[in-house]
Short mmCIF file of C-alpha atoms in Angstrom, two decimals:
data_model
loop_
_atom_site.label_atom_id
_atom_site.label_comp_id
_atom_site.label_asym_id
_atom_site.label_seq_id
_atom_site.Cartn_x
_atom_site.Cartn_y
_atom_site.Cartn_z
CA MET A 25 16.91 -14.12 -46.88
CA THR A 26 20.21 -12.74 -45.44
CA LYS A 27 20.19 -8.79 -45.31
CA ILE A 28 23.03 -6.43 -45.91
CA LYS A 29 24.51 -3.76 -43.45
CA LEU A 30 27.18 -1.46 -45.09
CA CYS A 31 28.62 0.32 -42.02
CA GLY A 32 30.90 3.31 -41.29
CA LEU A 33 29.59 5.63 -43.99
CA PHE A 34 30.34 9.16 -43.42
CA ARG A 35 30.71 11.07 -46.87
CA PRO A 36 27.85 12.16 -49.26
CA CYS A 37 29.60 9.96 -52.03
CA ASP A 38 29.29 6.88 -49.83
CA ILE A 39 25.48 7.56 -49.43
CA ASP A 40 25.10 7.82 -53.28
CA ILE A 41 26.75 4.56 -53.60
CA ALA A 42 24.46 2.97 -50.94
CA ASN A 43 21.41 4.24 -52.74
CA GLN A 44 22.50 2.52 -55.95
CA LEU A 45 23.32 -0.66 -54.39
CA LYS A 46 20.27 -0.67 -51.96
CA PRO A 47 21.60 -2.58 -48.84
CA ASP A 48 18.98 -3.29 -46.10
CA TYR A 49 21.09 -1.06 -43.73
CA ILE A 50 23.82 1.54 -43.52
CA GLY A 51 25.72 2.51 -40.42
CA PHE A 52 26.72 5.96 -38.89
CA VAL A 53 29.35 5.67 -36.25
CA PHE A 54 29.08 7.97 -33.33
CA ALA A 55 32.06 6.65 -31.39
CA PRO A 56 34.42 9.70 -31.12
CA LYS A 57 37.54 7.40 -31.16
CA SER A 58 36.51 5.89 -34.38
CA LYS A 59 38.05 7.03 -37.60
CA ARG A 60 34.76 6.67 -39.12
CA TYR A 61 33.14 8.95 -36.53
CA LEU A 62 30.50 11.70 -37.70
CA SER A 63 28.54 14.22 -35.74
CA ALA A 64 24.90 14.17 -35.44
CA GLN A 65 24.65 17.28 -37.64
CA THR A 66 26.47 15.34 -40.50
CA ALA A 67 24.41 12.25 -39.88
CA SER A 68 21.20 14.18 -40.15
CA GLN A 69 22.44 15.76 -43.59
CA LEU A 70 23.34 12.20 -44.84
CA LYS A 71 19.94 10.65 -43.63
CA LYS A 72 18.04 13.10 -45.83
CA GLN A 73 20.21 12.09 -48.74
CA LEU A 74 19.63 8.25 -48.02
CA HIS A 75 16.91 6.51 -49.95
CA PRO A 76 13.90 5.98 -47.71
CA SER A 77 13.98 1.95 -48.07
CA ILE A 78 17.29 2.02 -46.38
CA LYS A 79 17.46 1.95 -42.69
CA ALA A 80 20.21 3.76 -40.89
CA VAL A 81 21.83 2.27 -37.70
CA GLY A 82 23.71 4.57 -35.37
CA VAL A 83 26.51 2.75 -33.89
CA PHE A 84 27.52 3.92 -30.18
CA VAL A 85 30.21 2.81 -27.58
CA GLU A 86 29.07 3.77 -23.91
CA GLU A 87 26.83 6.54 -24.97
CA MET A 88 24.33 8.34 -22.60
CA PRO A 89 20.88 6.74 -23.27
CA SER A 90 19.40 10.26 -23.66
CA VAL A 91 21.83 11.30 -26.60
CA ILE A 92 20.99 7.92 -28.38
CA ALA A 93 17.14 8.29 -27.89
CA GLU A 94 17.12 11.93 -29.18
CA LEU A 95 18.84 10.77 -32.46
CA LEU A 96 16.34 7.89 -32.59
CA ASN A 97 13.26 10.04 -31.90
CA CYS A 98 14.41 12.71 -34.31
CA ASP A 99 14.49 10.11 -37.17
CA ILE A 100 18.15 10.89 -37.72
CA ILE A 101 18.62 6.98 -37.21
CA ASP A 102 16.16 4.27 -37.29
CA LEU A 103 18.03 1.73 -35.14
CA ALA A 104 20.70 2.04 -32.37
CA GLN A 105 23.64 -0.48 -32.24
CA LEU A 106 25.09 -0.51 -28.76
CA HIS A 107 28.74 -1.68 -27.81
CA GLY A 108 30.40 -1.88 -24.57
CA LYS A 109 30.16 -3.24 -21.11
CA ASN A 110 27.16 -1.37 -20.32
CA ALA A 111 25.13 -1.93 -23.36
CA SER A 112 22.58 -4.17 -21.63
CA SER A 113 21.70 -1.72 -18.94
CA THR A 114 21.72 1.10 -21.56
CA ILE A 115 19.10 -0.98 -23.65
CA LEU A 116 16.87 -1.31 -20.49
CA GLN A 117 16.95 2.47 -20.04
CA LEU A 118 16.23 3.05 -23.70
CA ARG A 119 13.17 1.00 -23.36
CA THR A 120 11.66 4.04 -21.45
CA LEU A 121 12.81 6.66 -24.00
CA THR A 122 12.15 5.27 -27.31
CA GLU A 123 10.09 2.50 -29.39
CA LYS A 124 12.91 2.25 -31.87
CA PRO A 125 14.69 -1.06 -32.47
CA LEU A 126 17.91 -1.79 -30.67
CA ILE A 127 20.88 -3.97 -31.36
CA GLN A 128 23.51 -5.17 -28.95
CA ALA A 129 26.91 -5.89 -30.20
CA PHE A 130 29.20 -8.76 -28.76
CA GLN A 131 32.73 -9.14 -29.41
CA ILE A 132 33.20 -13.04 -29.70
CA GLU A 133 36.12 -14.97 -28.28
CA THR A 134 34.57 -17.75 -26.47
CA GLU A 135 31.27 -19.68 -25.94
CA GLU A 136 30.69 -17.39 -23.09
CA GLU A 137 30.09 -14.30 -25.22
CA ILE A 138 27.74 -16.48 -27.31
CA GLN A 139 25.56 -17.22 -24.27
CA ALA A 140 25.52 -13.76 -23.29
CA ALA A 141 24.40 -12.80 -26.85
CA ASN A 142 21.52 -15.34 -26.57
CA LEU A 143 20.21 -13.83 -23.28
CA SER A 144 20.66 -10.24 -24.72
CA PRO A 145 17.42 -7.79 -24.05
CA ALA A 146 17.99 -6.24 -27.38
CA ASP A 147 15.78 -6.71 -30.48
CA TYR A 148 18.84 -7.97 -32.51
CA ILE A 149 22.27 -9.05 -31.75
CA LEU A 150 25.50 -8.67 -33.74
CA LEU A 151 28.47 -11.11 -33.39
CA ASP A 152 31.81 -9.31 -34.21
CA SER A 153 35.36 -10.11 -33.74
CA LYS A 154 37.35 -8.94 -30.48
CA PHE A 155 38.60 -5.51 -32.25
CA SER A 156 35.43 -4.07 -33.94
CA GLY A 157 36.23 -2.57 -37.23
CA SER A 158 39.66 -4.28 -37.52
CA GLY A 159 38.88 -6.79 -40.32
CA THR A 160 39.50 -9.71 -38.19
CA VAL A 161 37.30 -12.91 -38.40
CA PHE A 162 36.30 -14.71 -35.23
CA ASP A 163 36.03 -18.45 -34.82
CA TRP A 164 32.78 -19.10 -36.84
CA ASN A 165 32.62 -22.68 -35.18
CA LEU A 166 31.26 -20.90 -32.21
CA LEU A 167 28.07 -19.86 -34.25
CA SER A 168 26.56 -23.37 -33.73
CA LYS A 169 25.73 -22.31 -30.12
CA ILE A 170 23.64 -19.27 -31.22
CA THR A 171 20.02 -19.57 -30.67
CA ARG A 172 18.56 -16.36 -32.22
CA PRO A 173 18.82 -14.45 -35.52
CA TYR A 174 21.92 -12.15 -35.47
CA PHE A 175 23.98 -9.76 -37.71
CA LEU A 176 27.32 -11.35 -38.61
CA ALA A 177 30.28 -9.02 -38.58
CA GLY A 178 34.17 -9.13 -38.20
CA GLY A 179 36.39 -9.51 -41.28
CA LEU A 180 33.63 -10.15 -44.00
CA THR A 181 34.84 -9.33 -47.67
CA ALA A 182 33.38 -9.98 -51.05
CA GLN A 183 35.65 -12.99 -50.96
CA ASN A 184 34.24 -14.81 -47.87
CA VAL A 185 30.75 -13.50 -47.32
CA SER A 186 29.11 -15.82 -49.68
CA ASP A 187 30.48 -18.91 -47.80
CA ALA A 188 29.25 -17.18 -44.50
CA VAL A 189 25.81 -16.98 -45.74
CA LYS A 190 25.81 -20.37 -47.21
CA MET A 191 27.08 -21.99 -43.98
CA PHE A 192 25.33 -20.01 -41.36
CA HIS A 193 22.41 -18.30 -42.61
CA PRO A 194 22.63 -15.00 -40.66
CA TYR A 195 19.77 -12.68 -40.43
CA ALA A 196 22.20 -9.90 -41.73
CA VAL A 197 25.91 -9.51 -42.75
CA ASP A 198 27.72 -6.28 -41.53
CA VAL A 199 30.64 -5.00 -43.30
CA SER A 200 32.91 -1.96 -42.74
CA SER A 201 36.70 -2.29 -43.30
CA GLY A 202 36.02 -5.07 -45.86
CA ILE A 203 34.71 -2.35 -48.27
CA GLU A 204 37.50 0.20 -47.77
CA THR A 205 40.69 1.24 -49.44
CA ASP A 206 43.01 3.39 -47.41
CA GLY A 207 40.37 3.98 -44.75
CA TYR A 208 37.58 5.20 -47.23
CA LYS A 209 34.71 3.32 -48.69
CA ASP A 210 35.57 1.87 -51.99
CA LYS A 211 32.61 1.64 -54.69
CA ASN A 212 34.14 -1.44 -56.28
CA LYS A 213 34.43 -3.26 -52.98
CA MET A 214 30.98 -2.22 -51.96
CA THR A 215 29.42 -3.28 -55.18
CA ALA A 216 31.32 -6.75 -55.12
CA PHE A 217 30.19 -7.37 -51.59
CA VAL A 218 26.51 -6.77 -52.14
CA GLN A 219 26.72 -8.75 -55.39
CA ALA A 220 28.27 -11.71 -53.48
CA VAL A 221 25.45 -11.68 -50.96
CA LYS A 222 22.72 -11.23 -53.46
CA ILE A 223 24.12 -13.97 -55.61
CA ARG A 224 23.87 -16.37 -52.76
CA LYS A 225 20.31 -15.12 -52.13
CA GLU A 226 19.47 -16.00 -55.79
CA ASP A 227 21.06 -19.47 -55.35
CA LYS A 228 18.69 -20.34 -52.49
CA LEU A 229 15.68 -19.51 -54.56
#
């Protein structure tokens, strides 16, 4: 069954909504250039508020392995999602610092990125559009070349996620801008997204 990740949560009210909707994962963004950035201190407070059945994923761009490992080993996050050109080498370094699961994100434009994702040393891979968090969909035809389970991201909304699940059966779907209004998480959009995925799950039973 396809799992759900609601990414870019940074307010207590976002966590309250997530606790009601019960996605499998939520995402905390630790990339300073992101408009969804939050500090480790804020993430720690929000994690304490998060329902224990929901896993927190930390999103990083070219971060030092020691910083990521500390957040993992202190249980502020349960998984780390790594973006950037050095993600593969960071994953190998993290293997010596933590036993927590790791996700490597790939910005998909061509079959070359798909092949790189197939060979990733991470526990999980995430397939995104060229500009992460932009709400842009990449060419889903390239998914026919993927040979391992993956998180599908990039331009997903309540309007198209059901089709994505039906056609490609990803391990998980990941949404951020698609559940926002004016840069903030929107309860109605979050609810509609989760319901769209769960309805598709029920159809498959």
